[in-house]
């Protein structure tokens, strides 16, 4: 169905109260409606966001109790409530009072439509446009604002949120992600109570370790995976953010999201404009998973770089060898991953540095030349080895950073972020510094790092772009004294400009956004990146929890998920390779170990997993997610599935999260299948001596979705192979 945007005329024909001059703007997608009133000379009101309204309901909306709240509240007149924008005008006036001046709609080449409601302050030449971009195929509406200062002097933006949404007061629950390094993507679900709930980030460079700029609001009480009215919101920004929900004495929970304005007031000189990052909104009556499916489709089709291209199965060298890089070791790893069916080898940290070789994390960032002691024949020889093995080659860089021990810092100490009159705070390795991307010269350097590598070595297929430090001092050596508060924002503007240049020159290189593990899982950075590194913690059991949360907002295709060694390097837990593979296969599969240390049996299991993953890759990477049993519910099992849009093929994952004798686990009921279709069940990654009782059998979608299948609690393997872990991956293929 086509997206429709209608300006429906006056209230008289629509039955609105005679005192209100309605100019209804209907920003709809096939299944959702956002209804505004944009009467010229009045203030922009939001009437409804949620399920798509029929013409009949739209006509009676006012009588039904529409919200009629300012769609984008500004600060100053009756300033009791929270505002989305607060401004100090050129003459010092802190009040803003805008009125609608026009409404315009434009169709974009990607099938989206942008509706812009223009507003201007009633007494100042200060323009504020509120924009809505609708994606009909995905039921997502992005909103953002742009402002222009036409006043005589500088206007200061004190707060400049991307969007506001009133949500009717009720039994509304907030789902959010929290965590820390090596424990990213944890799920928290709590009811909204009176007062303010704030989610914010102040790292400066990375923004998804401790919290996330995405939330869901379940409108029907405790969140359910596949039922219930649910709103999803994702702030598409890579820097500091602030999301908050103010539940006051009105009938609404007031949701705001945007750049974190703390210590970041932005000065607009006469004639200058400011555009906020978009806030993506979606709505589904199919619960949390319904919102996830919308975000995943929208992300793949419109935000993730090359979101519709299959990702390769890779081996990354980090946990295999850490800094101990040398040519024979790299060659051995390439041979091993190729022999297991992998498609790409990535050489992680430790390959560079001439005057200061990178042997540990305290030197060399910024000196992106090969260390010829470790790699005497250079990068090209590694690419040749990869080619000989029939695989691709990738490389690690951390271009936004330097160390005090580096040639770059020796030559250009003025390029780092530091406060005047104080020594720069040093991070990782005791010497790491952040380059000042607000400075165009630094932007050039970062561009050149990538451009030089990929131009000189066209065989580089993949870049792991790391960022292992926060902005540690508030100080730019480039920005003027009166614009120091621009640092956090201009850093990300500089990063975006640089990434634009990189992508224009090198559209086909796969680039991973890594930042101390999962510090850059956000929709602000992903337009330039093909994926993100989910976490530095590769423990398969803990990954179930982290990937579960991450999947709320991000699709499997973007979620780097690797089979690591046992005992695990972070938790020291010993987990059989079958379970490790079954978890890693639910994201973008890779390996993070030294294959030389694997037994032949383990290699065999991984080889099988890689071959099985190749068969299901399109389902996992492009399918619709249905989360079934949450690990957070403590039922002893976690389970989810991916289903093709045509519902003719699906993969079902079942992981036991705890083991007790004679424990009782729930029988998992499936979702997302076509009840009228018949599916044949095949187990993947099988290690059991005999097949499952339902192997090769056929069931209707209806049966699988009302009853599920009885999964045995343990594997039937030789005695010495028994372990306390159990997992299953089942493929369900339509029988035509
Ligand atoms: C942090 C990343 O998250 C790791 O995967 C690894 O690339 C190291 N940096 C290398 O220093």
XYZ file of C-alpha atoms and ligand atoms in Angstrom:
747
model
C 0.000 0.000 0.000
C 1.220 3.486 -0.760
C 2.143 5.972 1.916
C -0.338 8.799 1.912
C -0.077 12.305 3.099
C -3.216 14.350 2.994
C -3.873 17.879 3.990
C -7.496 17.468 4.731
C -8.858 20.976 4.782
C -10.791 22.780 7.417
C -12.365 21.607 10.619
C -15.881 22.343 9.454
C -15.899 19.485 7.016
C -14.147 17.292 9.590
C -16.379 17.999 12.520
C -13.769 19.750 14.668
C -15.094 22.237 17.226
C -16.069 25.504 15.562
C -13.617 27.482 17.664
C -10.626 25.704 16.158
C -9.422 26.286 12.652
C -8.063 22.900 11.822
C -5.567 22.194 9.065
C -5.032 18.498 9.481
C -1.759 17.004 8.300
C -1.912 13.256 8.075
C 1.553 11.734 8.109
C 0.697 8.087 7.648
C 2.355 4.825 6.728
C 0.337 1.705 5.848
C -0.083 0.704 9.490
C 0.580 3.889 11.484
C -0.709 7.455 11.612
C 0.796 10.616 12.986
C -1.841 13.336 12.897
C -0.986 17.013 13.241
C -2.884 20.238 13.158
C -0.891 22.872 11.312
C -3.191 25.813 11.047
C -1.349 28.838 9.629
C -0.723 31.465 12.310
C -1.355 28.922 15.070
C 0.973 26.560 16.871
C 1.670 23.083 15.522
C -0.298 20.465 17.455
C 0.027 16.702 17.559
C -3.286 14.894 17.778
C -2.386 11.228 17.468
C 0.483 8.807 16.983
C -0.153 5.101 16.786
C -2.360 2.752 14.802
C -3.390 3.966 11.361
C -6.634 5.906 11.475
C -9.457 5.402 9.011
C -11.125 8.445 7.430
C -14.093 7.901 9.762
C -11.930 7.891 12.894
C -9.906 10.830 11.678
C -13.098 12.768 11.209
C -14.150 12.153 14.808
C -10.684 12.317 16.344
C -11.232 15.613 18.086
C -14.336 14.359 19.888
C -12.462 11.206 20.936
C -10.009 13.266 22.950
C -6.985 13.830 20.742
C -3.894 15.059 22.560
C -3.802 18.578 21.031
C -0.377 19.143 22.534
C 2.345 21.243 20.936
C 4.089 18.906 18.516
C 7.405 20.579 19.304
C 7.201 22.593 22.550
C 9.541 25.583 22.739
C 10.660 27.364 25.886
C 9.641 30.687 27.321
C 5.933 31.458 27.433
C 4.230 29.626 30.301
C 7.438 27.699 30.810
C 6.178 25.101 33.301
C 6.456 22.000 31.142
C 9.600 20.565 29.589
C 10.525 22.053 26.215
C 12.131 20.481 23.161
C 13.936 23.692 22.306
C 15.234 26.579 24.321
C 16.963 29.543 22.725
C 18.592 32.813 23.779
C 17.844 35.318 21.032
C 20.406 37.833 19.818
C 19.038 40.516 22.162
C 19.042 38.213 25.209
C 15.329 37.350 25.143
C 14.965 33.775 26.382
C 11.421 33.221 25.139
C 10.449 31.708 21.830
C 6.928 31.672 20.446
C 6.511 30.186 16.987
C 3.585 30.031 14.585
C 3.015 27.863 11.540
C 3.844 29.562 8.238
C 3.440 26.685 5.807
C 3.354 22.964 5.101
C 5.218 21.288 2.289
C 5.668 17.690 1.175
C 8.328 16.201 -1.075
C 8.886 12.688 -2.350
C 12.398 11.320 -2.152
C 14.072 8.883 -4.503
C 14.220 6.136 -1.831
C 10.418 6.005 -1.657
C 10.177 8.137 1.466
C 8.171 11.351 1.732
C 9.212 14.388 3.745
C 6.617 16.691 5.280
C 7.967 19.981 6.539
C 5.985 22.288 8.758
C 7.629 25.700 8.669
C 7.335 27.982 11.648
C 8.698 31.369 12.561
C 8.884 33.194 15.851
C 6.100 35.760 16.138
C 8.538 38.633 16.748
C 12.025 37.384 15.820
C 13.268 36.300 12.383
C 14.064 32.879 13.823
C 12.869 29.983 11.672
C 12.048 26.551 12.998
C 11.036 23.713 10.697
C 9.684 20.434 12.038
C 10.194 17.585 9.578
C 8.671 14.118 9.252
C 9.997 11.527 6.824
C 7.725 8.539 6.259
C 8.966 5.135 5.101
C 5.887 3.310 3.832
C 7.564 -0.085 3.490
C 8.729 -0.156 7.086
C 6.146 1.861 9.060
C 8.867 4.175 10.346
C 8.572 7.960 10.634
C 11.726 9.987 11.224
C 11.363 13.415 12.766
C 13.926 16.175 13.146
C 14.070 19.943 13.216
C 16.163 22.541 11.494
C 16.477 26.118 12.623
C 17.859 29.205 10.958
C 19.004 32.382 12.647
C 18.037 35.452 10.607
C 18.405 37.759 13.585
C 20.912 40.589 13.754
C 23.378 38.780 16.025
C 24.222 35.382 17.447
C 21.455 33.143 18.745
C 22.370 30.566 21.350
C 20.663 27.155 21.257
C 20.426 25.944 24.852
C 18.368 22.848 24.113
C 17.620 21.413 20.691
C 15.871 18.065 20.836
C 15.124 16.093 17.684
C 11.568 15.324 18.655
C 8.814 15.143 21.200
C 5.956 12.686 21.597
C 3.105 12.777 24.086
C 2.080 9.248 25.103
C -1.278 8.838 26.856
C -0.805 8.227 30.590
C -1.475 4.621 31.588
C 0.199 1.324 32.354
C 3.069 2.227 30.061
C 6.345 0.324 30.365
C 9.761 1.465 29.270
C 12.186 -0.997 27.680
C 15.738 0.274 27.469
C 19.244 -1.117 27.126
C 21.972 -0.559 29.682
C 25.296 -2.183 30.493
C 28.996 -1.528 30.380
C 32.089 -2.638 28.482
C 31.875 -6.443 28.020
C 28.275 -6.431 29.185
C 26.530 -4.363 26.528
C 22.886 -4.496 25.494
C 21.320 -5.588 28.820
C 17.533 -5.252 28.855
C 15.683 -3.272 31.517
C 11.887 -3.198 31.565
C 10.089 -1.026 34.095
C 6.730 0.744 34.374
C 6.741 4.502 33.912
C 5.971 6.218 37.183
C 5.608 9.896 38.021
C 8.707 12.021 37.673
C 11.412 12.064 35.029
C 13.139 8.991 33.569
C 16.352 10.052 31.919
C 18.652 8.072 29.637
C 21.779 9.895 28.628
C 25.275 9.564 27.325
C 28.282 11.792 27.932
C 31.171 9.708 26.591
C 31.761 12.111 23.718
C 32.963 9.533 21.187
C 31.145 6.223 21.854
C 27.555 6.030 23.016
C 26.233 2.514 23.511
C 28.130 0.917 26.400
C 26.291 2.133 29.470
C 22.997 3.048 27.832
C 21.394 3.249 24.412
C 19.695 6.018 22.459
C 16.777 3.728 21.600
C 13.748 2.763 23.673
C 10.401 1.020 23.412
C 7.206 1.990 25.192
C 4.668 -0.778 25.741
C 1.218 0.749 26.067
C -0.608 -2.306 27.421
C 1.379 -3.078 30.544
C 4.334 -5.441 30.926
C 6.036 -5.797 27.546
C 5.235 -8.890 25.505
C 7.236 -10.088 22.527
C 4.508 -10.677 19.987
C 1.413 -8.895 21.272
C 0.604 -5.447 22.611
C 0.672 -1.894 21.313
C 4.275 -0.733 21.307
C 6.064 2.442 20.266
C 9.725 2.285 19.300
C 12.043 5.291 19.220
C 15.639 5.406 18.017
C 17.734 8.533 18.093
C 20.013 8.372 15.067
C 23.078 10.043 16.537
C 26.629 8.877 17.256
C 27.410 11.419 19.989
C 26.089 12.417 23.393
C 22.332 12.001 23.657
C 19.552 12.582 26.086
C 16.215 10.780 26.082
C 13.758 11.527 28.835
C 10.178 10.867 29.762
C 8.453 13.301 32.046
C 5.327 11.859 33.647
C 3.607 14.846 35.193
C 0.092 15.638 36.397
C -1.281 15.871 32.852
C -2.719 12.872 31.069
C 0.556 12.279 29.258
C 4.002 10.799 29.520
C 6.101 13.403 27.677
C 8.901 11.791 25.670
C 11.816 13.890 24.366
C 14.949 12.748 22.528
C 17.901 14.551 21.043
C 21.504 15.619 21.379
C 22.532 15.998 25.020
C 22.710 19.759 25.408
C 24.724 19.641 28.647
C 27.921 21.678 28.174
C 27.013 21.847 24.486
C 25.119 25.115 23.944
C 25.401 25.901 20.246
C 25.946 29.432 18.909
C 24.355 30.272 15.597
C 25.748 33.349 13.927
C 23.471 35.458 11.745
C 22.461 33.401 8.716
C 23.586 30.068 10.195
C 21.427 26.964 10.472
C 21.407 23.917 12.694
C 19.896 20.560 11.855
C 19.215 18.000 14.582
C 19.763 14.285 14.007
C 16.616 12.308 13.180
C 14.539 10.505 15.773
C 13.040 7.393 14.186
C 9.622 6.374 15.473
C 7.686 3.254 14.801
C 4.544 1.643 16.142
C 3.352 -1.950 16.138
C 0.526 -3.855 17.779
C 2.704 -6.974 17.580
C 4.723 -6.200 20.709
C 8.463 -5.715 21.120
C 9.340 -8.064 18.277
C 6.945 -6.178 15.985
C 8.807 -2.936 16.669
C 12.142 -4.734 16.195
C 11.008 -6.052 12.815
C 10.086 -2.535 11.672
C 13.417 -1.111 12.840
C 15.370 -3.981 11.285
C 13.680 -3.564 7.884
C 14.047 0.219 7.957
C 17.680 -0.111 9.057
C 18.571 -2.599 6.344
C 16.725 -0.715 3.606
C 17.551 2.868 4.525
C 20.267 3.350 7.159
C 22.762 0.526 7.348
C 25.492 0.804 4.731
C 24.840 -1.872 2.076
C 22.066 -3.287 4.263
C 20.911 -5.638 1.556
C 24.268 -7.290 0.846
C 25.173 -10.596 2.521
C 28.003 -10.410 5.055
C 31.019 -12.690 4.884
C 32.000 -15.255 7.514
C 35.288 -14.091 9.004
C 38.116 -14.889 11.386
C 39.377 -11.900 13.388
C 42.879 -12.188 14.829
C 42.440 -10.282 18.138
C 41.735 -12.994 20.687
C 43.776 -15.489 18.685
C 47.097 -13.638 18.897
C 46.448 -10.146 20.359
C 49.509 -8.000 19.444
C 51.668 -10.965 18.389
C 51.318 -10.401 14.680
C 53.775 -11.841 12.207
C 53.618 -13.086 8.659
C 53.668 -16.873 9.245
C 51.043 -16.581 12.001
C 48.756 -14.516 9.771
C 49.280 -16.965 6.906
C 48.467 -19.897 9.187
C 45.270 -18.286 10.380
C 44.219 -17.560 6.808
C 44.826 -21.130 5.781
C 42.847 -22.405 8.752
C 39.796 -20.192 8.269
C 39.769 -20.995 4.565
C 39.901 -24.728 5.314
C 36.836 -24.390 7.555
C 34.895 -22.611 4.816
C 35.360 -19.015 6.057
C 35.441 -16.174 3.571
C 37.490 -13.391 5.151
C 40.441 -12.908 7.501
C 40.828 -9.698 9.504
C 44.204 -8.694 10.956
C 43.451 -6.806 14.159
C 45.642 -4.475 16.259
C 49.460 -4.699 16.283
C 50.478 -4.544 12.584
C 51.733 -0.961 12.362
C 54.278 1.571 13.624
C 57.705 2.309 12.181
C 59.615 4.469 14.680
C 57.347 3.131 17.445
C 56.183 -0.411 16.741
C 52.767 -1.257 18.171
C 53.630 -4.129 20.524
C 51.104 -3.166 23.174
C 48.375 -0.575 23.605
C 50.615 2.298 24.735
C 52.123 3.433 21.410
C 51.782 4.125 17.681
C 48.139 5.070 16.996
C 48.303 7.566 14.160
C 51.373 5.952 12.535
C 49.525 3.832 10.002
C 52.547 2.317 8.271
C 53.303 -1.360 8.350
C 55.761 -2.664 10.949
C 58.270 -4.332 8.627
C 59.884 -6.309 11.438
C 56.603 -8.166 11.908
C 55.498 -8.096 8.292
C 58.629 -7.833 6.111
C 56.677 -8.291 2.891
C 54.016 -5.796 3.799
C 50.272 -5.803 3.436
C 50.220 -6.788 -0.222
C 51.839 -10.091 0.587
C 49.096 -10.810 3.144
C 46.457 -9.947 0.568
C 48.170 -12.318 -1.870
C 48.126 -15.074 0.753
C 44.431 -14.473 1.362
C 43.800 -14.666 -2.361
C 45.762 -17.917 -2.626
C 43.480 -19.326 0.052
C 40.398 -18.122 -1.783
C 39.406 -15.647 0.933
C 39.357 -11.857 1.373
C 41.573 -9.748 3.610
C 40.656 -7.085 6.177
C 42.580 -4.821 8.522
C 42.158 -2.990 11.863
C 42.621 0.765 12.338
C 41.747 3.302 15.014
C 41.983 6.512 13.002
C 40.362 8.958 15.453
C 43.113 8.375 18.016
C 46.821 8.787 18.694
C 49.272 8.039 21.511
C 51.738 10.413 23.136
C 54.284 7.872 21.875
C 53.733 8.288 18.142
C 55.216 10.174 15.237
C 51.861 11.831 14.599
C 51.726 13.348 18.073
C 55.379 14.387 17.913
C 54.686 16.325 14.708
C 51.215 17.623 15.552
C 50.488 18.013 19.242
C 47.966 20.675 18.221
C 45.694 18.009 16.706
C 44.604 16.447 19.979
C 41.675 17.272 22.209
C 42.855 19.050 25.338
C 41.798 21.901 27.562
C 43.896 25.080 27.559
C 46.547 25.411 30.274
C 46.123 21.815 31.420
C 47.885 18.597 30.430
C 45.800 16.260 28.265
C 44.245 13.339 30.089
C 45.631 10.087 28.673
C 43.527 6.986 28.212
C 44.137 3.381 27.176
C 47.698 2.215 27.708
C 48.307 5.350 29.775
C 49.091 7.328 26.603
C 46.026 7.351 24.334
C 44.681 10.694 23.109
C 41.684 11.636 20.984
C 42.206 13.619 17.786
C 40.143 16.775 17.435
C 37.779 16.010 14.582
C 36.304 19.495 14.848
C 39.522 20.530 13.069
C 39.312 20.148 9.242
C 43.020 19.263 9.132
C 42.346 16.319 11.432
C 39.396 15.343 9.240
C 41.841 15.282 6.293
C 44.254 13.057 8.209
C 41.552 10.573 9.142
C 40.284 10.526 5.557
C 43.813 9.927 4.297
C 44.377 6.968 6.631
C 41.527 5.076 5.007
C 42.000 6.483 1.525
C 45.698 5.663 1.414
C 45.240 2.116 2.676
C 42.359 1.250 0.375
C 43.821 2.994 -2.672
C 47.276 1.478 -2.252
C 45.819 -1.944 -1.461
C 42.600 -2.411 -3.414
C 42.611 -5.969 -2.049
C 41.534 -4.682 1.365
C 37.944 -5.857 1.521
C 37.110 -5.020 5.146
C 38.130 -2.448 7.742
C 37.605 -2.817 11.466
C 37.374 0.838 12.600
C 37.974 0.967 16.335
C 37.631 3.834 18.854
C 38.872 3.054 22.335
C 38.596 6.315 24.246
C 36.009 8.807 25.371
C 36.521 12.541 24.973
C 38.535 12.951 28.141
C 38.956 16.731 28.369
C 36.534 19.427 27.326
C 38.827 21.461 25.116
C 39.380 21.985 21.415
C 42.634 23.546 20.251
C 40.851 24.410 17.013
C 37.559 25.966 18.152
C 37.524 29.586 19.268
C 37.183 30.407 22.982
C 33.524 31.401 22.605
C 32.676 28.186 20.760
C 34.297 25.655 23.098
C 30.823 24.379 23.947
C 30.591 23.115 20.334
C 33.234 20.425 20.918
C 31.028 17.365 21.419
C 28.795 18.253 18.487
C 31.507 19.440 16.113
C 33.496 16.256 16.795
C 30.616 14.240 15.356
C 29.945 16.700 12.545
C 33.623 16.303 11.636
C 33.379 12.523 11.874
C 30.318 12.494 9.610
C 31.993 14.749 7.025
C 35.023 12.484 6.995
C 32.910 9.366 6.662
C 31.001 10.983 3.790
C 34.286 11.505 1.951
C 35.430 7.971 2.720
C 32.211 6.425 1.465
C 32.169 8.589 -1.672
C 35.655 7.317 -2.512
C 35.307 3.746 -1.226
C 31.687 2.605 -1.326
C 32.447 -1.108 -1.506
C 34.749 -1.693 1.454
C 32.964 -3.386 4.350
C 33.568 -1.303 7.480
C 32.840 -2.419 11.024
C 32.091 0.147 13.743
C 33.932 -1.066 16.817
C 34.457 1.056 19.912
C 35.937 -0.766 22.899
C 33.609 -3.585 21.920
C 30.008 -2.460 21.536
C 30.396 1.294 22.002
C 29.032 2.170 18.591
C 25.831 0.226 18.140
C 23.699 3.156 17.063
C 21.735 4.248 14.016
C 23.678 7.525 13.871
C 26.913 5.850 12.773
C 25.556 2.951 10.720
C 24.860 4.829 7.453
C 28.631 4.630 6.856
C 29.228 1.220 8.425
C 28.133 -2.252 7.412
C 28.039 -3.655 10.928
C 29.128 -3.085 14.510
C 31.145 -5.122 16.971
C 28.628 -6.173 19.594
C 30.956 -6.655 22.566
C 34.484 -7.568 23.581
C 32.850 -10.299 25.619
C 32.487 -13.387 23.431
C 31.277 -15.740 26.151
C 28.410 -17.536 24.397
C 26.169 -17.665 27.459
C 26.480 -13.986 28.234
C 26.188 -13.186 24.520
C 22.647 -14.650 24.563
C 21.659 -11.864 26.948
C 23.596 -9.117 25.162
C 22.485 -10.093 21.668
C 18.901 -10.446 22.878
C 18.886 -6.799 23.968
C 20.817 -5.612 20.947
C 18.275 -7.312 18.664
C 15.558 -5.030 20.042
C 16.831 -2.342 17.693
C 19.493 -3.821 15.408
C 19.265 -6.615 12.811
C 21.410 -9.757 12.862
C 23.190 -8.693 9.680
C 24.827 -5.829 11.597
C 25.647 -7.711 14.786
C 29.200 -9.169 14.788
C 28.950 -12.462 16.676
C 32.028 -14.666 16.961
C 32.901 -18.157 18.134
C 35.700 -17.645 20.663
C 38.035 -19.951 22.567
C 37.202 -22.100 25.577
C 37.904 -21.254 28.346
C 36.563 -17.893 27.351
C 39.024 -15.001 27.648
C 36.606 -12.733 29.517
C 34.586 -15.008 31.821
C 36.901 -18.061 31.765
C 33.797 -20.181 31.283
C 34.227 -23.460 29.418
C 31.525 -23.924 26.795
C 31.483 -26.660 24.132
C 32.008 -25.431 20.598
C 28.546 -26.602 19.508
C 26.856 -24.164 21.891
C 29.312 -21.384 20.999
C 28.558 -21.925 17.312
C 24.779 -22.056 17.837
C 24.854 -18.661 19.559
C 27.243 -17.027 17.073
C 25.095 -18.264 14.179
C 22.218 -16.072 15.284
C 24.134 -12.930 14.299
C 26.755 -12.152 11.648
C 28.864 -15.260 12.144
C 32.613 -15.043 12.686
C 35.475 -16.548 14.674
C 37.643 -14.887 17.329
C 40.343 -17.414 18.248
C 43.545 -19.073 17.103
C 42.379 -22.047 15.026
C 45.714 -23.760 15.715
C 44.514 -24.299 19.280
C 41.319 -26.059 18.232
C 41.014 -29.823 18.222
C 40.184 -31.541 14.950
C 36.770 -32.367 16.338
C 36.115 -28.693 17.143
C 37.286 -27.710 13.679
C 34.861 -30.242 12.220
C 31.958 -28.771 14.182
C 32.860 -25.230 13.141
C 33.227 -26.338 9.517
C 29.744 -27.814 9.684
C 28.400 -24.638 11.356
C 29.916 -22.452 8.637
C 28.433 -24.583 5.919
C 25.017 -24.609 7.635
C 25.217 -20.850 8.200
C 25.843 -20.285 4.496
C 22.566 -22.070 3.792
C 20.555 -20.045 6.300
C 22.442 -16.752 5.877
C 19.715 -15.040 3.837
C 17.099 -16.001 6.455
C 19.205 -14.736 9.385
C 20.549 -11.632 7.695
C 17.396 -10.527 5.847
C 14.595 -12.292 7.716
C 12.078 -11.088 10.294
C 12.906 -11.707 13.939
C 10.432 -13.321 16.321
C 11.790 -13.480 19.860
C 10.018 -16.290 21.701
C 11.356 -16.878 25.235
C 13.559 -14.244 26.843
C 16.688 -15.239 28.777
C 15.771 -12.404 31.149
C 12.610 -14.265 32.195
C 14.736 -16.891 33.959
C 12.895 -19.868 32.493
C 16.084 -21.812 31.874
C 15.839 -21.426 28.129
C 16.030 -18.679 25.541
C 14.641 -18.966 22.056
C 14.088 -16.868 18.962
C 13.568 -17.363 15.275
C 14.038 -15.645 11.931
C 11.453 -16.059 9.190
C 11.698 -14.989 5.551
C 9.219 -12.276 4.514
C 7.523 -14.897 2.296
C 7.249 -17.203 5.348
C 8.601 -20.084 3.321
C 11.783 -20.656 5.315
C 12.731 -20.106 8.947
C 15.468 -20.803 11.494
C 14.609 -21.587 15.092
C 17.211 -21.190 17.864
C 16.906 -22.798 21.288
C 19.593 -22.319 23.924
C 19.448 -23.760 27.419
C 20.614 -21.022 29.809
C 20.864 -23.150 32.954
C 21.081 -26.838 33.797
C 19.559 -28.784 36.688
C 18.644 -32.439 36.948
C 15.034 -33.160 36.033
C 14.422 -29.496 35.370
C 11.189 -28.480 33.699
C 11.559 -26.172 30.774
C 8.668 -24.567 28.910
C 7.840 -25.986 25.521
C 8.573 -23.123 23.155
C 5.733 -22.080 20.895
C 6.877 -20.658 17.566
C 5.720 -17.464 15.858
C 5.801 -15.721 12.495
C 5.052 -18.784 10.339
C 2.115 -19.086 7.968
C -0.494 -21.233 9.784
C -1.627 -22.700 6.492
C 1.797 -23.677 5.227
C 3.529 -26.976 5.943
C 7.139 -26.972 7.082
C 9.772 -29.703 7.117
C 12.092 -29.690 10.150
C 15.839 -30.213 9.755
C 18.338 -29.881 12.574
C 21.490 -27.884 11.777
C 24.876 -28.234 13.510
C 23.846 -31.675 14.683
C 26.226 -33.381 17.116
C 23.911 -36.094 18.462
C 24.491 -39.739 17.623
C 20.912 -40.070 16.479
C 18.533 -37.608 14.861
C 15.792 -35.817 16.751
C 12.467 -37.642 16.736
C 10.946 -34.975 14.482
C 13.896 -34.771 12.080
C 12.592 -34.632 8.514
C 8.969 -34.605 9.681
C 6.453 -32.033 8.499
C 4.144 -29.834 10.545
C 1.734 -27.046 9.748
C 2.628 -23.524 10.778
C -0.542 -23.634 12.860
C 0.718 -26.626 14.865
C 4.166 -25.147 15.389
C 2.673 -21.852 16.509
C 0.184 -23.423 18.928
C 2.289 -26.307 20.260
C 5.924 -25.969 19.280
C 8.184 -29.018 19.326
C 9.390 -30.974 22.349
C 13.124 -30.293 22.442
C 15.167 -32.831 24.424
C 17.017 -31.257 27.336
C 20.357 -32.872 26.553
C 22.339 -34.120 23.605
C 22.672 -37.823 22.847
C 26.436 -38.054 22.513
C 29.182 -40.446 23.659
C 29.580 -40.376 27.443
C 32.814 -38.352 27.522
C 31.244 -35.681 25.303
C 28.410 -34.891 27.702
C 28.339 -31.359 29.045
C 26.020 -29.054 30.915
C 25.248 -27.133 27.708
C 22.518 -27.860 25.241
C 21.286 -25.960 22.216
C 19.449 -26.595 18.964
C 19.167 -24.856 15.627
C 16.273 -26.034 13.467
C 15.494 -25.070 9.924
C 11.850 -25.034 8.888
C 11.414 -25.198 5.150
C 8.075 -24.921 3.436
C 6.965 -28.086 1.687
C 5.226 -27.029 -1.507
C 39.070 -3.051 21.206
C 38.202 -3.911 20.338
O 36.918 -3.965 20.840
C 38.824 -5.292 20.217
O 38.002 -6.131 19.450
C 40.183 -5.183 19.605
O 40.080 -4.747 18.275
C 41.045 -4.232 20.415
N 40.394 -2.976 20.630
C 42.375 -4.009 19.750
O 43.136 -3.127 20.418
